[in-house]
Amino acid sequence: MPGARGLLVIADGKRGDIDVTAQAYASALIGGLDTPYGRVEGLGAELVTVNPLMGRDALEPFVSAARAAGGGVLVLVRTSNPGAADVQDLRLEGGEAVWERIAAIVDELGHPGLGEAGLSDVGAVVGATQPGHLGRARELMPRATFLLPGVGAQGGRIESLAAAFAPGRAGGLVTASRSIANAHRARGGEPAAAARAEAERLREAAWTLSAFR
């Protein structure tokens, strides 16, 4: 059951569609859905990644469902893959990049949370492979939690991500997969032990970096 071990469950679905379909996706990932055949329980994720390509009305059902469940969404703003530059870095008529316009929508949709940091329930996926964008992203989304993919196998380094933690330690969620799963190939040793050691190394690096914010 999601969250049963006290872990934050993120559904990396990258969903996005017209409002009716988006609502069905949101129900499947976050809550549940009543059908003529009975209720279908959702995954119960606390955070979900969503695709903003179709605009604000494709995001709002996810935001509403997550807010009702006490969770949040993470909007793809500036992703970690090389091809992100093909679209996300293009300049609009007003001079801003596409990803900067998406960042503004993220800030507009979010509600600040409780606590000293006051983090929003609408966060952003901002790739660790282009840390030069992080300062600007934090200016545009001062309250958003950043999910930071691309550390490890894609070349991103935790040491370059300080701007993500400006609101505090919870401001950045570092994600790594291949560098952990394949740690035994790079460092030797038994696979499970090597994966655990690499995960702990990355966690310590992130914790140390964020402690100075």
C-alpha positions as a printed NumPy array, in Angstrom:
array([[  0.   ,   0.   ,   0.   ],
       [  1.466,   3.423,  -0.928],
       [  3.043,   5.208,   2.007],
       [  2.656,   2.207,   4.337],
       [  6.372,   2.309,   5.183],
       [  6.31 ,   6.033,   5.863],
       [  7.759,   6.935,   2.467],
       [  6.651,   9.73 ,   0.155],
       [  5.059,   8.102,  -2.902],
       [  5.553,   9.893,  -6.222],
       [  3.717,   8.606,  -9.303],
       [  5.912,   9.631, -12.225],
       [  3.093,   9.323, -14.741],
       [  3.742,  12.539, -16.711],
       [  0.035,  12.615, -17.583],
       [ -1.801,  15.447, -19.326],
       [ -4.98 ,  15.534, -21.407],
       [ -8.294,  17.347, -21.847],
       [-10.056,  18.089, -18.594],
       [-12.368,  15.039, -18.513],
       [ -9.572,  12.596, -19.274],
       [ -7.213,  14.42 , -16.921],
       [ -9.763,  13.946, -14.145],
       [ -9.81 ,  10.19 , -14.805],
       [ -6.008,  10.072, -14.747],
       [ -5.979,  12.058, -11.513],
       [ -8.49 ,   9.709,  -9.922],
       [ -6.452,   6.681, -10.943],
       [ -3.199,   8.054,  -9.577],
       [ -4.359,   9.932,  -6.499],
       [ -7.847,   9.06 ,  -5.302],
       [-10.515,   6.784,  -6.673],
       [-13.225,   6.704,  -9.318],
       [-16.88 ,   5.782,  -9.032],
       [-18.036,   3.777, -12.064],
       [-21.343,   2.086, -12.997],
       [-19.684,  -1.141, -11.876],
       [-18.54 ,   0.099,  -8.496],
       [-15.731,   2.156,  -7.061],
       [-12.215,   1.694,  -8.373],
       [ -9.591,   2.733,  -5.879],
       [ -6.689,   4.816,  -7.118],
       [ -2.993,   4.313,  -6.559],
       [ -2.988,   6.706,  -3.632],
       [  0.129,   8.627,  -4.662],
       [  0.958,  11.739,  -2.673],
       [  2.665,  13.524,  -5.567],
       [  2.203,  13.045,  -9.317],
       [  4.136,  14.407, -12.278],
       [  2.017,  16.092, -14.934],
       [  2.621,  17.34 , -18.47 ],
       [  1.675,  20.992, -19.125],
       [  1.826,  20.881, -22.928],
       [ -1.957,  21.145, -23.302],
       [ -2.201,  24.131, -20.982],
       [ -3.679,  25.158, -17.665],
       [ -7.03 ,  23.346, -18.021],
       [ -5.187,  20.038, -18.415],
       [ -3.369,  20.672, -15.127],
       [ -6.248,  21.885, -12.975],
       [ -7.971,  18.468, -12.464],
       [ -4.709,  17.066, -11.095],
       [ -4.221,  20.051,  -8.824],
       [ -7.785,  19.79 ,  -7.499],
       [ -7.561,  16.038,  -6.884],
       [ -4.191,  16.307,  -5.188],
       [ -5.317,  19.225,  -3.053],
       [ -8.418,  17.341,  -1.915],
       [ -6.228,  14.391,  -0.908],
       [ -3.677,  16.545,   0.884],
       [ -0.997,  15.937,  -1.745],
       [  0.485,  17.829,  -4.643],
       [  1.566,  17.805,  -8.269],
       [  4.921,  18.278,  -9.957],
       [  4.663,  19.984, -13.349],
       [  7.26 ,  19.291, -16.038],
       [  8.971,  22.669, -16.352],
       [ 12.5  ,  22.131, -17.643],
       [ 13.306,  18.435, -18.023],
       [ 16.675,  16.67 , -17.846],
       [ 16.814,  15.086, -21.319],
       [ 18.942,  16.677, -24.078],
       [ 15.901,  17.133, -26.335],
       [ 14.278,  19.452, -23.785],
       [ 16.028,  22.331, -25.533],
       [ 14.1  ,  21.604, -28.751],
       [ 10.892,  23.035, -27.269],
       [ 11.339,  24.148, -23.668],
       [ 14.139,  26.628, -24.384],
       [ 12.415,  28.286, -27.348],
       [ 11.733,  31.99 , -26.917],
       [  8.192,  33.313, -26.994],
       [  7.138,  36.641, -28.478],
       [  7.625,  38.394, -25.154],
       [ 11.198,  37.127, -24.834],
       [ 10.673,  34.49 , -22.16 ],
       [ 11.466,  30.84 , -22.782],
       [  8.664,  28.293, -22.972],
       [  9.84 ,  26.737, -19.706],
       [  9.743,  30.138, -18.009],
       [  6.104,  30.59 , -19.034],
       [  5.306,  27.148, -17.62 ],
       [  7.1  ,  28.126, -14.413],
       [  4.875,  31.186, -14.098],
       [  1.766,  28.985, -14.432],
       [  3.121,  26.702, -11.709],
       [  3.502,  29.647,  -9.366],
       [  0.021,  30.93 , -10.205],
       [ -1.663,  27.549,  -9.602],
       [  0.006,  26.781,  -6.293],
       [ -1.288,  27.364,  -2.786],
       [  1.338,  27.96 ,  -0.098],
       [  1.52 ,  25.331,   2.599],
       [  2.091,  25.531,   6.317],
       [  5.404,  25.776,   8.104],
       [  8.324,  28.169,   7.93 ],
       [  9.097,  27.439,   4.271],
       [  5.446,  27.75 ,   3.143],
       [  6.017,  25.437,   0.193],
       [  3.359,  25.268,  -2.502],
       [  1.266,  22.197,  -3.324],
       [  2.189,  22.699,  -7.002],
       [  5.845,  21.951,  -7.617],
       [  8.082,  21.554, -10.639],
       [ 10.29 ,  19.015, -12.354],
       [ 13.549,  20.84 , -13.065],
       [ 16.365,  18.721, -14.445],
       [ 19.68 ,  18.531, -12.608],
       [ 21.512,  18.317, -15.933],
       [ 21.141,  22.061, -16.564],
       [ 21.863,  23.635, -13.159],
       [ 22.288,  27.039, -14.789],
       [ 18.499,  27.254, -15.044],
       [ 17.934,  26.672, -11.332],
       [ 18.489,  30.223, -10.154],
       [ 15.979,  31.614, -12.638],
       [ 13.55 ,  28.781, -11.89 ],
       [ 13.715,  29.607,  -8.194],
       [ 13.035,  33.286,  -8.933],
       [  9.899,  32.344, -10.866],
       [  8.743,  29.651,  -8.429],
       [  9.924,  30.74 ,  -4.969],
       [  7.502,  28.452,  -3.106],
       [  7.641,  25.345,  -5.31 ],
       [  9.243,  22.046,  -4.425],
       [ 11.639,  21.019,  -7.194],
       [ 11.928,  17.393,  -8.263],
       [ 15.477,  17.138,  -9.605],
       [ 16.015,  14.213, -12.005],
       [ 19.228,  13.606, -13.904],
       [ 21.713,  13.073, -11.073],
       [ 24.182,  10.287, -11.786],
       [ 23.8  ,   8.463, -15.084],
       [ 22.587,  11.581, -16.947],
       [ 25.507,  13.642, -15.683],
       [ 23.859,  15.874, -13.077],
       [ 25.745,  16.572,  -9.824],
       [ 24.15 ,  17.256,  -6.459],
       [ 26.847,  19.82 ,  -5.691],
       [ 25.423,  22.052,  -8.462],
       [ 21.871,  22.141,  -7.108],
       [ 22.147,  24.613,  -4.229],
       [ 19.592,  27.05 ,  -5.687],
       [ 16.887,  24.396,  -5.478],
       [ 17.136,  24.38 ,  -1.682],
       [ 16.633,  28.113,  -1.195],
       [ 13.306,  27.628,   0.676],
       [ 14.88 ,  24.94 ,   2.891],
       [ 15.703,  21.258,   2.743],
       [ 12.231,  20.3  ,   1.536],
       [ 12.605,  22.606,  -1.458],
       [ 14.507,  19.999,  -3.46 ],
       [ 13.848,  16.31 ,  -4.054],
       [ 16.865,  14.681,  -5.69 ],
       [ 16.071,  11.624,  -7.779],
       [ 18.507,   9.021,  -9.086],
       [ 17.853,   5.528, -10.401],
       [ 20.39 ,   4.034, -12.795],
       [ 23.379,   5.243, -10.799],
       [ 21.948,   3.413,  -7.781],
       [ 20.681,   0.296,  -9.536],
       [ 23.977,  -0.136, -11.405],
       [ 26.299,   0.911,  -8.587],
       [ 27.783,  -2.593,  -8.322],
       [ 28.994,  -2.339, -11.919],
       [ 30.761,   0.946, -11.272],
       [ 32.074,   0.241,  -7.773],
       [ 31.977,  -3.513,  -7.432],
       [ 30.484,  -5.524,  -4.603],
       [ 27.153,  -7.224,  -4.041],
       [ 24.355,  -5.428,  -5.953],
       [ 22.051,  -4.687,  -3.018],
       [ 24.867,  -3.474,  -0.776],
       [ 26.361,  -1.331,  -3.555],
       [ 22.968,   0.213,  -4.327],
       [ 22.388,   0.987,  -0.666],
       [ 25.815,   2.59 ,  -0.309],
       [ 25.313,   4.782,  -3.381],
       [ 21.843,   5.858,  -2.247],
       [ 23.217,   6.789,   1.154],
       [ 26.101,   8.693,  -0.444],
       [ 23.715,  10.752,  -2.566],
       [ 21.399,  11.362,   0.373],
       [ 24.27 ,  12.607,   2.513],
       [ 25.474,  14.895,  -0.274],
       [ 21.994,  16.41 ,  -0.669],
       [ 21.481,  16.727,   3.075],
       [ 24.847,  18.45 ,   3.522],
       [ 24.241,  20.861,   0.639],
       [ 20.749,  21.784,   1.777],
       [ 21.916,  22.382,   5.349],
       [ 23.666,  25.568,   4.247],
       [ 20.542,  27.162,   2.747]])
